[in-house]
Tab-separated table of C-alpha atoms in Angstrom:
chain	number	residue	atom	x	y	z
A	1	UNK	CA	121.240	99.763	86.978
A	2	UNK	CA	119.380	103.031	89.105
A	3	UNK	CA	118.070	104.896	86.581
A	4	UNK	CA	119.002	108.848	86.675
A	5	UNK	CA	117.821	111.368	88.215
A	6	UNK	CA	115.556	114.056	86.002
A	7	UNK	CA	117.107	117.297	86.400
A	8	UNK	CA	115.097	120.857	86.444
A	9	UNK	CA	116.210	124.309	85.257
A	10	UNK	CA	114.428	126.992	87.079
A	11	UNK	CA	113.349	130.474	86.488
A	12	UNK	CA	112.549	132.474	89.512
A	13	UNK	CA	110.303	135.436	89.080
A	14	UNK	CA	110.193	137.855	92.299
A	15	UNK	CA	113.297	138.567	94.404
A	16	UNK	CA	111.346	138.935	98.035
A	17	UNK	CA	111.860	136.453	101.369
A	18	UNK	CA	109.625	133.756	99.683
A	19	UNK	CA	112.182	133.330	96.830
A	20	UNK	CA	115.116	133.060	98.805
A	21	UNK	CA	114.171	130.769	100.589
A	22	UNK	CA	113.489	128.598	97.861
A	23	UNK	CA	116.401	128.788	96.174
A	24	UNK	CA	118.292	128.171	98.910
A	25	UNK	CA	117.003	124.789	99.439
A	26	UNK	CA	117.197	123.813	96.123
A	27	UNK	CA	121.015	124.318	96.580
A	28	UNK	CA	121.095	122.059	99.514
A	29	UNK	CA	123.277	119.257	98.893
A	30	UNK	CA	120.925	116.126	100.355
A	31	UNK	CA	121.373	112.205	100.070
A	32	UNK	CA	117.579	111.748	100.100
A	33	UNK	CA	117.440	113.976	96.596
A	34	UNK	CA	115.562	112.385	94.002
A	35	UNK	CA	115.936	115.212	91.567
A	36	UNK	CA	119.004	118.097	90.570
A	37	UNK	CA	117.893	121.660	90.428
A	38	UNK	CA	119.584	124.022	88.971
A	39	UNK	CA	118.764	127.768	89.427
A	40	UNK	CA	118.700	128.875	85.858
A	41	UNK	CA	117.618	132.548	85.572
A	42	UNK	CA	116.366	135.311	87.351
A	43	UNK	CA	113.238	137.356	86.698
A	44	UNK	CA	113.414	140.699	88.372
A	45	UNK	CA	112.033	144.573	87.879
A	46	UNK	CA	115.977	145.261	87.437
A	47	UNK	CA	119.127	143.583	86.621
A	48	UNK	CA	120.530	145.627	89.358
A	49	UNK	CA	117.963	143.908	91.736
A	50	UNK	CA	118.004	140.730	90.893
A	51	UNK	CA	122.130	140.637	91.014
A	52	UNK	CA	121.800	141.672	94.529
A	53	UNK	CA	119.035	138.971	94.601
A	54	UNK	CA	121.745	136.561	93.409
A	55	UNK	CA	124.708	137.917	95.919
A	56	UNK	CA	122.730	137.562	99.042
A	57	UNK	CA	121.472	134.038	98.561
A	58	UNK	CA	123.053	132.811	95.808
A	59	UNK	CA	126.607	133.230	96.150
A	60	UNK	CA	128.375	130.220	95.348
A	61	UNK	CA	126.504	128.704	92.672
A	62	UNK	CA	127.549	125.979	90.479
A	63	UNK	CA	126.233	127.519	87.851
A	64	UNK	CA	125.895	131.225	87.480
A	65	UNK	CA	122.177	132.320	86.906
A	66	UNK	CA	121.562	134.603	83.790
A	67	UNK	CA	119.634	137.739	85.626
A	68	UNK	CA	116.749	139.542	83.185
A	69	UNK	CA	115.248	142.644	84.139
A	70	UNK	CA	111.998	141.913	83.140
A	71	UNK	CA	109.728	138.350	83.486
A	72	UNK	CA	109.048	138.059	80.168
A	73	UNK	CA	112.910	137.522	79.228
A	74	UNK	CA	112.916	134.523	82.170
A	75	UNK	CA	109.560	132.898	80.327
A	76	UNK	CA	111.099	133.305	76.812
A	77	UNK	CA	114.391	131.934	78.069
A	78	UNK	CA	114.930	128.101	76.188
A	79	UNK	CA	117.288	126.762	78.527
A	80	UNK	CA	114.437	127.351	81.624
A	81	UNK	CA	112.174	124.317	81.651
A	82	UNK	CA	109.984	125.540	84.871
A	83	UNK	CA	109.070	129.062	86.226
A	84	UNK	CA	108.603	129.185	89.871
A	85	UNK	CA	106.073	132.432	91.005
A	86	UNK	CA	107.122	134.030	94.417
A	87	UNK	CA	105.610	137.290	93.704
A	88	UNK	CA	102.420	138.728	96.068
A	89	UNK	CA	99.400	136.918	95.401
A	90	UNK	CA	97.828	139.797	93.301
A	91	UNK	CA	100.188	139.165	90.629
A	92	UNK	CA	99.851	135.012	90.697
A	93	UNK	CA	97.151	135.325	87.407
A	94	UNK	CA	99.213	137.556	85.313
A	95	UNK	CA	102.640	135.397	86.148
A	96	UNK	CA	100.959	132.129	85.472
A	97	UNK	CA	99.075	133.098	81.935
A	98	UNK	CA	102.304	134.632	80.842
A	99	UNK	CA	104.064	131.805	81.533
A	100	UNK	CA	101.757	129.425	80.349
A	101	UNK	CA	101.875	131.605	77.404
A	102	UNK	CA	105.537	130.734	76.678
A	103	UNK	CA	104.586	127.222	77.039
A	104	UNK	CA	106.806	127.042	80.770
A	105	UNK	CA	105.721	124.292	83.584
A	106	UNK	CA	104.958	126.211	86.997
A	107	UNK	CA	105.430	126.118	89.833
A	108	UNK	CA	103.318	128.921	92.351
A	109	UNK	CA	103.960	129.695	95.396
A	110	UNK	CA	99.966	130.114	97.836
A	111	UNK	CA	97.631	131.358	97.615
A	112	UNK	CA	97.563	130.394	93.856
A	113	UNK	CA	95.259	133.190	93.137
A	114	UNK	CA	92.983	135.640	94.632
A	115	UNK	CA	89.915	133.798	93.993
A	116	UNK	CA	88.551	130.162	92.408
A	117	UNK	CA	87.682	132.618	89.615
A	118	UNK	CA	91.229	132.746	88.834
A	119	UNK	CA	92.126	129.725	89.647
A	120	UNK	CA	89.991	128.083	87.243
A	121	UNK	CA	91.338	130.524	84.460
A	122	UNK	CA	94.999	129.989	84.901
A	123	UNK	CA	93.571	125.982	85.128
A	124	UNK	CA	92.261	126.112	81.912
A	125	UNK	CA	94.814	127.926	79.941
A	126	UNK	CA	97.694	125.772	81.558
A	127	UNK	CA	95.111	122.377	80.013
A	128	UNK	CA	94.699	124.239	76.814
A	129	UNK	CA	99.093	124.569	76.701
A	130	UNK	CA	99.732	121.250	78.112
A	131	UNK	CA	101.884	122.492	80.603
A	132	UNK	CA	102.866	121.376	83.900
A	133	UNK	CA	101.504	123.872	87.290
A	134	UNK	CA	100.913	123.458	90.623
A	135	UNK	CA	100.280	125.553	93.583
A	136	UNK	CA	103.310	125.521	96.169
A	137	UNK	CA	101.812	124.112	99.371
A	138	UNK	CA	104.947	123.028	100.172
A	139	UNK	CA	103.928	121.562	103.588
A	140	UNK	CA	101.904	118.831	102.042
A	141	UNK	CA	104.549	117.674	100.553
A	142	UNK	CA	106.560	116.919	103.861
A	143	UNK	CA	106.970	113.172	105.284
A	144	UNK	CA	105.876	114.489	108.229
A	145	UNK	CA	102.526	115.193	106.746
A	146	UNK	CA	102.481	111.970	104.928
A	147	UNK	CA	103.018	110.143	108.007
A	148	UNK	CA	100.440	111.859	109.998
A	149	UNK	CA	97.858	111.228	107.541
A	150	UNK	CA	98.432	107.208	107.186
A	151	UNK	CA	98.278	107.172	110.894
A	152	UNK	CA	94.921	109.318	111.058
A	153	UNK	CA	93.019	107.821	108.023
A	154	UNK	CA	94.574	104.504	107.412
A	155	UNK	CA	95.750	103.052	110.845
A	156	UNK	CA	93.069	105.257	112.673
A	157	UNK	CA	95.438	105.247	115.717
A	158	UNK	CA	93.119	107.905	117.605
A	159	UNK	CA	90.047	106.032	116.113
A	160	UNK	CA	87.093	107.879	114.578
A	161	UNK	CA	88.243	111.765	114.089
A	162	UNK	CA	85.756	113.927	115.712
A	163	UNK	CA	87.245	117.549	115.388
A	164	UNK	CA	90.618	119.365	114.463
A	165	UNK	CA	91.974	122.663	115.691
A	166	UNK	CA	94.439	124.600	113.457
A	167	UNK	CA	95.771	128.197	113.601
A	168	UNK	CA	98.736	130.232	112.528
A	169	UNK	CA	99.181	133.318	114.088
A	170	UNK	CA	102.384	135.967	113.831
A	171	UNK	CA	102.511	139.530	114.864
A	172	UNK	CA	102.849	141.411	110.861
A	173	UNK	CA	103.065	144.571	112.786
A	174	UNK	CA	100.632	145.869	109.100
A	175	UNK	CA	99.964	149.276	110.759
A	176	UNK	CA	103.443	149.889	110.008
A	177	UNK	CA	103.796	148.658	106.825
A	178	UNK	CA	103.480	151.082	103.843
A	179	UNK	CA	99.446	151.186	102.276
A	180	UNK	CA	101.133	149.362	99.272
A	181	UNK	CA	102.701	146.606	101.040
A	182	UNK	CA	101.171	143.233	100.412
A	183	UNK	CA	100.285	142.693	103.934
A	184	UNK	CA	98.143	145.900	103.412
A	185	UNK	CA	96.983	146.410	99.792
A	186	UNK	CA	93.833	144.400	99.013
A	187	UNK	CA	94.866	144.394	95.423
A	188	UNK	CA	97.612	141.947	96.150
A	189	UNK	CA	95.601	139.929	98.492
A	190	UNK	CA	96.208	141.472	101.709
A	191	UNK	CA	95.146	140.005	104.487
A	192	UNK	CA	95.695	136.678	107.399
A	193	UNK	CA	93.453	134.181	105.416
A	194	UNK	CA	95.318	133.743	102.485
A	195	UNK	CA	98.826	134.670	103.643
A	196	UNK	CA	99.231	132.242	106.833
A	197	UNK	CA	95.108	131.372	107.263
A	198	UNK	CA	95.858	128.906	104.268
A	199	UNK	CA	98.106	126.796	106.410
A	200	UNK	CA	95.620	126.393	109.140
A	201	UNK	CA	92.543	125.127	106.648
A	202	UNK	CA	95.246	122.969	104.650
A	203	UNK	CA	96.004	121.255	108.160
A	204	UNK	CA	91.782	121.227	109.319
A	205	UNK	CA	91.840	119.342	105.229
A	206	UNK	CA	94.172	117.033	106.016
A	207	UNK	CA	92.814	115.897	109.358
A	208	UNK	CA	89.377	115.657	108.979
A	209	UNK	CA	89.489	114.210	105.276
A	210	UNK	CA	91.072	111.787	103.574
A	211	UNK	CA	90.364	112.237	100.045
A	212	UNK	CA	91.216	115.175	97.978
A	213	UNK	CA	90.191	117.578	95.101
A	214	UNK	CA	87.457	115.635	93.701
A	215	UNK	CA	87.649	113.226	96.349
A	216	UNK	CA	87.038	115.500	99.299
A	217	UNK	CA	83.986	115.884	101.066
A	218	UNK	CA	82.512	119.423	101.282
A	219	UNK	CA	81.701	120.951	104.206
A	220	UNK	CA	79.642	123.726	105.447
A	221	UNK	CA	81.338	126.355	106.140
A	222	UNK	CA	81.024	129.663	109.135
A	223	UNK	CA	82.846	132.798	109.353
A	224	UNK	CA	83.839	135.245	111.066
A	225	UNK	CA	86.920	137.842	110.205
A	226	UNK	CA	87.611	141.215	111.792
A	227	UNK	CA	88.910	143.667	109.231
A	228	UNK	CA	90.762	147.386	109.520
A	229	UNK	CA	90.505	149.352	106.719
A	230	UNK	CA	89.135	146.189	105.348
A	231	UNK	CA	92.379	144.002	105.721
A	232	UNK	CA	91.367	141.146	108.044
A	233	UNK	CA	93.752	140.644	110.478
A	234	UNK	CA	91.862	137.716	112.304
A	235	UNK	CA	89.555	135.282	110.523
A	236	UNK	CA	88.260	132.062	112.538
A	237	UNK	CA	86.550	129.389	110.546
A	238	UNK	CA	83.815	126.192	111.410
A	239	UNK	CA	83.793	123.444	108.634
A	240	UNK	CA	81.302	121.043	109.967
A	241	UNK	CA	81.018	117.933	107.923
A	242	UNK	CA	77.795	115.376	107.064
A	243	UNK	CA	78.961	112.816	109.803
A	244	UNK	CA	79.134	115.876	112.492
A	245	UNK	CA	83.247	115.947	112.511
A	246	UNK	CA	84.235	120.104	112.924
A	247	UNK	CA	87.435	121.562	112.128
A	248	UNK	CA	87.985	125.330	114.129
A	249	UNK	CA	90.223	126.973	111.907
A	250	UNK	CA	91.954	130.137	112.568
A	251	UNK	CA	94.390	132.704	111.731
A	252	UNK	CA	95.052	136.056	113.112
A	253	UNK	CA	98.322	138.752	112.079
A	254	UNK	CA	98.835	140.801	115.685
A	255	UNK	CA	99.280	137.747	118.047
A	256	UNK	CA	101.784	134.510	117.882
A	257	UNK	CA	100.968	130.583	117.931
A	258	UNK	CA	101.780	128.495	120.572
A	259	UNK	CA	104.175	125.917	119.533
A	260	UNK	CA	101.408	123.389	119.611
A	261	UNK	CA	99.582	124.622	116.542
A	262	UNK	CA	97.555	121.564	115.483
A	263	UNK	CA	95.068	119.425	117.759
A	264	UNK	CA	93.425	116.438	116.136
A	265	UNK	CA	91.252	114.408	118.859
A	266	UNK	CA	89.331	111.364	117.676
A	267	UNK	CA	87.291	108.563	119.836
A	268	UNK	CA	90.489	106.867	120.736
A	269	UNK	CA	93.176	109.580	121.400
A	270	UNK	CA	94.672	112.949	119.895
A	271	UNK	CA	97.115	114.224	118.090
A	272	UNK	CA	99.469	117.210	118.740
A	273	UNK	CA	101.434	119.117	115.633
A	274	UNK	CA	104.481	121.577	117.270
A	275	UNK	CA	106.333	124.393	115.689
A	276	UNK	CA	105.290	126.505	112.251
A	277	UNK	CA	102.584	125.657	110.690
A	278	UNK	CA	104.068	125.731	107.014
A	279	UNK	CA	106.980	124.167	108.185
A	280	UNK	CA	106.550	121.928	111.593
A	281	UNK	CA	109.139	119.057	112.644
A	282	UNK	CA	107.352	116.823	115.276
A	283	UNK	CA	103.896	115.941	116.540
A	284	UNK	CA	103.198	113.587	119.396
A	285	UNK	CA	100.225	110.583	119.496
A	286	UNK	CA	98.220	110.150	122.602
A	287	UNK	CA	96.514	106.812	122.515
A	288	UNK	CA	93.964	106.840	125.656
A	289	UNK	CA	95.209	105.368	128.341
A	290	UNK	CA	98.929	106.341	127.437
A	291	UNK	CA	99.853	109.345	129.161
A	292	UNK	CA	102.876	109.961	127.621
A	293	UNK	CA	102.699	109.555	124.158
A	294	UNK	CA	104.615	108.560	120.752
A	295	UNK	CA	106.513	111.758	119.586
A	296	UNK	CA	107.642	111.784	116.035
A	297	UNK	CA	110.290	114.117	115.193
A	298	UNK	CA	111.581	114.761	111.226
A	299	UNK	CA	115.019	116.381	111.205
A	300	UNK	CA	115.348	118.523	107.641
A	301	UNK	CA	118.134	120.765	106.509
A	302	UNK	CA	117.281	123.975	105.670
A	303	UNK	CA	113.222	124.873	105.740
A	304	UNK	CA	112.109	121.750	103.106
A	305	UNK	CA	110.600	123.427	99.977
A	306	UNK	CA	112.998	120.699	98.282
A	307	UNK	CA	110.698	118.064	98.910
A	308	UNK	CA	107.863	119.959	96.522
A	309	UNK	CA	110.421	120.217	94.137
A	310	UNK	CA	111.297	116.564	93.928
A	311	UNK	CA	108.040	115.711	93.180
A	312	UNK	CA	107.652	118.239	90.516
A	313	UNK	CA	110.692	117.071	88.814
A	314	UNK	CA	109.371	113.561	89.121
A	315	UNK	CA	105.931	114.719	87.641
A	316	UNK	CA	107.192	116.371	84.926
A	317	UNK	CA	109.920	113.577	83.574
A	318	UNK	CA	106.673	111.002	83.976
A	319	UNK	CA	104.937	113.533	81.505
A	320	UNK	CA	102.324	114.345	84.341
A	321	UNK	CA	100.548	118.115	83.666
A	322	UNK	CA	99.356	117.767	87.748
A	323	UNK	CA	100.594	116.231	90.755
A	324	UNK	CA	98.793	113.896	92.962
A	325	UNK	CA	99.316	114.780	95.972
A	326	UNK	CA	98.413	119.169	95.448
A	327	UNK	CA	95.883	118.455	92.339
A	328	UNK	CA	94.250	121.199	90.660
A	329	UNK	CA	90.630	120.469	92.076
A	330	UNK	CA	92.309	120.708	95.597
A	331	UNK	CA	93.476	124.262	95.020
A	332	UNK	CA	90.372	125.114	93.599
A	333	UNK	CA	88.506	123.517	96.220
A	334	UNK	CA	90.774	125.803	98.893
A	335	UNK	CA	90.258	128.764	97.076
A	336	UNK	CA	86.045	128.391	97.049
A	337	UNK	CA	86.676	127.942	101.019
A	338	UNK	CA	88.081	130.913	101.435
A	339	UNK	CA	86.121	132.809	98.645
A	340	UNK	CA	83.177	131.898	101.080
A	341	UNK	CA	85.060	132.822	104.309
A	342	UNK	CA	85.650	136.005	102.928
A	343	UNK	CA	82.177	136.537	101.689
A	344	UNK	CA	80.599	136.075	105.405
A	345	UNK	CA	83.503	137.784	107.111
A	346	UNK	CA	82.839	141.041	104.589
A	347	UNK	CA	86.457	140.900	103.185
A	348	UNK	CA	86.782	141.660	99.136
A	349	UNK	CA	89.838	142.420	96.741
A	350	UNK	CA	89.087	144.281	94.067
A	351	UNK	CA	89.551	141.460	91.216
A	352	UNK	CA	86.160	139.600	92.898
């Protein structure tokens, strides 16, 4: 007899682009589901917002979501086993200690927080609860990713890997963007590196190393950003590791990516990643000598936050406070990356 599938009642706090698009995939009807979701409740500034939250990209639901004007009614709600965080990254501290507070599992979306400071903070009070968090780097949680990194580090198909190139760029248009917008307060974490930048170091991560969190290998790290009114709206990065591999991150918030976002070359061939960073659907081996190629292409509906969500559900019925595959040292370890890009490049929030 299969055994069932656990199910998860969510609470969403923040009604902005991040959090519809979650919720939307977690109403995707899919074969390959290993968990039900069920979009409990609503956290919002208003009731009035968060039912025109609900009508836009909710509007069929099986079940209707209760909609609180506050986030403190969505934490203290009993029927809402895990909050999920789409608010700016300036709020991520506050939303996760509350939470944690109320004794909820979470689920937040990147940059966790502002700062390994925080991190560590939100961390410890989550160990001290016994609660259930993880950061939302959704893309690692793709079979896409998966399969790229049995075929770099376990079948070492391009051999040795010797260097990785990863950028996301996308025109923000920020200079038109109101001072308190996200994309141009500091307060909320303004700036490329943690808003897209994040996806380019995850990918340089998974590339060049094979282990994670504890596991990892730590390289040194150079820096350069270009900041206006001390936003950075370009940051490129140089993680050079013992045995000499480099990984050339970048990130930038005026230009666009090429579809080819992701280069991995190694001493017997390359690797190519196409189409969003957070998101991509197909990369392409070159073994040398084959001119051609082995393209790999992953079909999903909808954008594939599901798949993080599976394997929080699955986490959380197995009793698990962490996940395996986005631990807690691994977001810490991302968050001292950037605290040290930011240092060289000369960019600061005010809660450093």
């Amino acid at each position: 007899m299969s055994e069932s599938k656990p199910t998860l009642r969510w609470g969403i706090i923040g009604t902005g682009m991040i959090s519809s698009w979650f919720i939307a995939d977690l109403t995707i009807d899919r074969k390959d589901a290993k968990a039900t979701h069920i979009i409990q409740a609503i956290g919002s500034s208003s009731v009035e917002k968060g039912k025109k939250f609900v009508e836009e990209h909710l509007p069929n639901p099986p079940q209707p979501p209760t909609i609180y004007g506050s986030y403190q009614e969505a934490y203290q709600d009993p029927n809402v086993d895990i909050i999920y965080i789409g608010t700016p990254h300036g709020f991520h501290k506050k939303n996760c200690l509350d939470a944690i507070e109320h004794g909820k599992n979470i689920l937040c979306e990147k940059a966790f927080t502002l700062n390994a400071k925080e991190a560590r903070e939100v961390f410890e009070a989550a160990k001290a609860k016994g609660v259930f968090i993880m950061e939302a780097m959704w893309t690692r949680f793709f079979p896409l990713v998966k399969t790229i990194q049995e075929l770099v580090h376990k079948d070492k198909v391009i051999g040795n890997v010797v260097r990785v190139f990863a950028d996301f760029a996308m025109d923000q248009r920020i200079e038109s963007q109101a001072p308190e917008h996200r994309l141009r307060d500091l307060s909320l974490g303004a700036g490329s590196l943690l808003d897209i930048g994040i996806y380019s170091l995850t990918w340089g991560l998974i590339g060049l190393d094979s282990g994670i969190g504890e596991k990892a290998t730590t390289p040194k790290i150079c820096a350069a950003q270009t900041l206006v009114q001390g936003v950075d709206i370009s940051t490129s990065v140089i993680l050079l590791y013992p045995d000499g591999k480099q990984g050339i991150i970048t990130s930038n918030s005026k230009v666009k990516t090429p579809n080819v976002f992701c280069r991995m070359e190694g001493t017997g061939g390359y690797i190519v990643v196409e189409g969003p960073a957070a998101a991509p659907e197909n990369f392409t081996v070159y073994v040398d000598g084959d001119a051609e190629g082995r393209k790999y292409e992953f079909e999903k509906p909808g954008r594939g936050f599901y798949w993080e969500a599976d394997a929080v559900a699955l986490d959380i019925a197995a009793g698990k406070v962490e996940s395996d595959v986005m631990p807690w040292a691994e977001t810490v370890r991302v968050m001292e990356i950037m605290d040290e890009v930011r240092r060289q490049g000369g960019s600061k929030f005010p809660q450093d």
